[in-house]
mmCIF file of C-alpha atoms in Angstrom:
data_model
loop_
_atom_site.group_PDB
_atom_site.id
_atom_site.type_symbol
_atom_site.label_atom_id
_atom_site.label_comp_id
_atom_site.label_asym_id
_atom_site.label_seq_id
_atom_site.Cartn_x
_atom_site.Cartn_y
_atom_site.Cartn_z
ATOM 1 C CA MET C 96 -70.234 131.159 21.223
ATOM 2 C CA PHE C 97 -69.651 128.313 18.814
ATOM 3 C CA GLY C 98 -67.308 126.893 16.248
ATOM 4 C CA TRP C 99 -63.966 128.549 15.621
ATOM 5 C CA LEU C 100 -64.839 131.521 17.849
ATOM 6 C CA SER C 101 -64.899 129.255 20.916
ATOM 7 C CA SER C 102 -61.321 128.168 20.438
ATOM 8 C CA GLU C 103 -60.148 131.722 19.687
ATOM 9 C CA ILE C 104 -61.665 133.074 22.911
ATOM 10 C CA ILE C 105 -60.277 130.201 24.994
ATOM 11 C CA ASP C 106 -56.839 130.593 23.422
ATOM 12 C CA TYR C 107 -56.857 134.261 24.405
ATOM 13 C CA LEU C 108 -57.947 133.461 27.987
ATOM 14 C CA LEU C 109 -55.258 130.802 28.366
ATOM 15 C CA GLU C 110 -52.608 133.186 27.027
ATOM 16 C CA CYS C 111 -53.757 135.646 29.698
ATOM 17 C CA GLY C 112 -52.973 133.078 32.386
ATOM 18 C CA VAL C 113 -56.236 131.262 33.026
ATOM 19 C CA LYS C 114 -55.347 127.889 34.606
ATOM 20 C CA GLU C 115 -58.825 126.331 34.878
ATOM 21 C CA PHE C 116 -61.516 126.070 32.238
ATOM 22 C CA TYR C 117 -64.935 124.431 32.625
ATOM 23 C CA TYR C 118 -67.328 124.057 29.746
ATOM 24 C CA VAL C 119 -70.992 123.110 30.042
ATOM 25 C CA GLY C 120 -72.736 122.821 26.699
ATOM 26 C CA ASN C 121 -75.366 120.958 24.802
ATOM 27 C CA CYS C 122 -75.273 118.461 21.979
ATOM 28 C CA GLY C 123 -77.542 116.478 19.735
ATOM 29 C CA ALA C 124 -78.083 112.721 20.002
ATOM 30 C CA LEU C 125 -77.451 110.675 16.875
ATOM 31 C CA SER C 126 -78.113 107.413 18.703
ATOM 32 C CA VAL C 127 -81.424 106.243 20.140
ATOM 33 C CA LYS C 128 -79.672 105.124 23.336
ATOM 34 C CA TYR C 129 -79.793 108.720 24.598
ATOM 35 C CA LYS C 130 -82.675 110.871 25.771
ATOM 36 C CA ILE C 131 -83.120 114.605 26.347
ATOM 37 C CA GLY C 132 -81.235 115.669 29.455
ATOM 38 C CA ASP C 133 -78.707 112.822 29.450
ATOM 39 C CA VAL C 134 -75.252 114.043 30.442
ATOM 40 C CA LEU C 135 -71.925 113.178 28.779
ATOM 41 C CA TYR C 136 -68.383 113.799 30.000
ATOM 42 C CA PRO C 137 -66.314 113.373 26.841
ATOM 43 C CA ASN C 138 -62.553 113.099 26.882
ATOM 44 C CA ARG C 139 -62.242 112.228 23.180
ATOM 45 C CA VAL C 140 -63.853 114.240 20.382
ATOM 46 C CA TYR C 141 -63.739 113.557 16.637
ATOM 47 C CA ASN C 142 -63.908 116.064 13.806
ATOM 48 C CA MET C 143 -65.346 115.620 10.302
ATOM 49 C CA TYR C 144 -62.011 114.264 9.035
ATOM 50 C CA ASN C 145 -62.036 111.379 11.536
ATOM 51 C CA ARG C 146 -59.243 112.992 13.562
ATOM 52 C CA PHE C 147 -59.677 113.082 17.293
ATOM 53 C CA ILE C 148 -58.436 114.980 20.315
ATOM 54 C CA ASP C 149 -58.002 113.429 23.763
ATOM 55 C CA VAL C 150 -57.994 115.670 26.825
ATOM 56 C CA LYS C 151 -58.180 114.792 30.513
ATOM 57 C CA ASN C 152 -61.684 115.741 31.649
ATOM 58 C CA ILE C 153 -61.810 116.220 35.425
ATOM 59 C CA PHE C 154 -65.548 115.456 35.430
ATOM 60 C CA CYS C 155 -64.908 111.983 34.002
ATOM 61 C CA GLU C 156 -62.973 109.473 36.095
ATOM 62 C CA ILE C 157 -63.121 106.756 33.441
ATOM 63 C CA ASN C 158 -62.790 106.960 29.683
ATOM 64 C CA GLU C 159 -66.165 107.748 28.170
ATOM 65 C CA THR C 160 -67.114 105.235 25.473
ATOM 66 C CA ASN C 161 -69.361 107.648 23.611
ATOM 67 C CA LYS C 162 -68.256 108.522 20.049
ATOM 68 C CA HIS C 163 -68.773 112.275 19.949
ATOM 69 C CA ILE C 164 -68.208 114.421 16.855
ATOM 70 C CA SER C 165 -67.868 118.169 16.685
ATOM 71 C CA VAL C 166 -68.573 120.080 13.463
ATOM 72 C CA GLU C 167 -67.566 123.655 12.663
ATOM 73 C CA THR C 168 -71.064 124.972 12.006
ATOM 74 C CA PRO C 169 -74.682 123.838 12.425
ATOM 75 C CA ALA C 170 -75.001 124.262 8.644
ATOM 76 C CA LEU C 171 -73.143 120.940 8.284
ATOM 77 C CA GLU C 172 -75.881 119.091 10.150
ATOM 78 C CA THR C 173 -77.817 118.173 7.005
ATOM 79 C CA LYS C 174 -79.887 114.982 6.796
ATOM 80 C CA LYS C 175 -77.258 113.439 4.522
ATOM 81 C CA VAL C 176 -74.370 114.248 6.884
ATOM 82 C CA ILE C 177 -76.350 113.055 9.922
ATOM 83 C CA ALA C 178 -77.053 109.742 8.159
ATOM 84 C CA GLU C 179 -73.342 109.361 7.297
ATOM 85 C CA LEU C 180 -72.343 110.064 10.899
ATOM 86 C CA ARG C 181 -74.803 107.471 12.161
ATOM 87 C CA ASP C 182 -73.287 104.970 9.697
ATOM 88 C CA LYS C 183 -69.869 105.765 11.242
ATOM 89 C CA LYS C 184 -71.380 104.923 14.664
ATOM 90 C CA MET C 185 -71.099 108.475 15.973
ATOM 91 C CA ASN C 186 -73.433 108.887 18.954
ATOM 92 C CA THR C 187 -73.558 112.635 19.612
ATOM 93 C CA ILE C 188 -72.751 115.907 17.843
ATOM 94 C CA ASP C 189 -72.003 119.549 18.721
ATOM 95 C CA VAL C 190 -70.349 122.589 17.116
ATOM 96 C CA GLU C 191 -67.836 123.760 19.733
ATOM 97 C CA LEU C 192 -65.971 121.018 21.488
ATOM 98 C CA TYR C 193 -63.313 119.889 18.993
ATOM 99 C CA GLY C 194 -61.906 123.401 18.712
ATOM 100 C CA ILE C 195 -62.045 123.909 22.470
ATOM 101 C CA MET C 196 -60.256 120.649 23.226
ATOM 102 C CA LYS C 197 -57.685 121.228 20.476
ATOM 103 C CA THR C 198 -56.866 124.602 22.028
ATOM 104 C CA ILE C 199 -56.770 123.220 25.588
ATOM 105 C CA SER C 200 -54.417 120.426 24.483
ATOM 106 C CA LYS C 201 -51.755 123.005 23.451
ATOM 107 C CA TYR C 202 -51.311 124.196 27.042
ATOM 108 C CA ASP C 203 -49.642 122.436 29.970
ATOM 109 C CA ARG C 204 -51.217 122.065 33.389
ATOM 110 C CA ILE C 205 -54.688 123.349 32.521
ATOM 111 C CA LYS C 206 -57.446 122.020 34.754
ATOM 112 C CA PHE C 207 -60.259 121.218 32.310
ATOM 113 C CA GLY C 208 -63.763 119.883 32.688
ATOM 114 C CA VAL C 209 -66.467 119.424 30.080
ATOM 115 C CA SER C 210 -70.064 118.378 30.466
ATOM 116 C CA LEU C 211 -72.554 118.094 27.601
ATOM 117 C CA LEU C 212 -76.300 117.691 27.944
ATOM 118 C CA ILE C 213 -78.376 116.083 25.209
ATOM 119 C CA SER C 214 -80.737 118.788 23.957
ATOM 120 C CA ASP C 215 -82.139 117.458 20.688
ATOM 121 C CA PHE C 216 -82.101 114.793 17.981
ATOM 122 C CA PRO C 217 -80.636 116.187 14.723
ATOM 123 C CA GLY C 218 -82.342 114.843 11.647
ATOM 124 C CA LYS C 219 -85.681 114.357 13.401
ATOM 125 C CA LYS C 220 -88.762 116.026 12.014
ATOM 126 C CA LEU C 221 -89.131 119.690 12.795
ATOM 127 C CA GLN C 222 -92.236 121.203 14.324
ATOM 128 C CA ASN C 223 -92.845 124.720 12.971
ATOM 129 C CA ASN C 224 -89.205 124.762 11.743
ATOM 130 C CA VAL C 225 -87.913 124.167 15.298
ATOM 131 C CA LEU C 226 -86.216 121.041 16.627
ATOM 132 C CA VAL C 227 -88.538 119.255 19.016
ATOM 133 C CA TYR C 228 -87.138 118.835 22.500
ATOM 134 C CA ASN C 229 -88.407 118.839 26.059
ATOM 135 C CA ASN C 230 -87.352 122.188 27.518
ATOM 136 C CA ARG C 231 -88.580 121.334 31.037
ATOM 137 C CA ILE C 232 -86.465 118.173 31.279
ATOM 138 C CA PHE C 233 -83.435 119.901 29.749
ATOM 139 C CA LYS C 234 -83.598 122.829 32.209
ATOM 140 C CA LYS C 235 -84.008 120.477 35.174
ATOM 141 C CA GLN C 236 -80.993 118.395 34.119
ATOM 142 C CA LEU C 237 -78.946 121.531 33.401
ATOM 143 C CA THR C 238 -79.638 122.874 36.898
ATOM 144 C CA GLN C 239 -78.646 119.554 38.488
ATOM 145 C CA GLU C 240 -75.480 119.374 36.381
ATOM 146 C CA LEU C 241 -74.423 122.929 37.241
ATOM 147 C CA LYS C 242 -74.871 122.197 40.971
ATOM 148 C CA LYS C 243 -72.792 119.028 40.626
ATOM 149 C CA ILE C 244 -70.026 120.879 38.778
ATOM 150 C CA LEU C 245 -69.940 123.687 41.331
ATOM 151 C CA ASP C 246 -69.522 121.074 44.077
ATOM 152 C CA ILE C 247 -66.556 119.582 42.208
ATOM 153 C CA ILE C 248 -64.911 122.937 41.530
ATOM 154 C CA PHE C 249 -65.385 124.413 44.991
#
């Protein structure tokens, strides 16, 4: 699920009475300070129009300093756009989170947690038309992150 569909599904679930929502996703690194498998706990997400949404993230006790941007579709992740985002000092990018956080912010008393794992480096050279990333490291970090989140929730 990505883009606008994410927020539509979450909106429906929240209207049905869901009081807790936890999101574990992946994102691309625009900054060299990150590596595959690094974990982020954003509580502020920007969109392409330099607007941002702040939401209390229960997985993050302090304000994350990462500048994370969320686009509506992977089709926007062109080399030109990636270069512009790096010029704006954006550090990471995904295609779901802005819509999710915008939807969550409309509801009172929702317990919300978000965790993003770095999975790739948009704009890097492709190998056989596939983004190069280390699947072994990503899966190991994902497993560790899911265990950590389950400990927090339960």
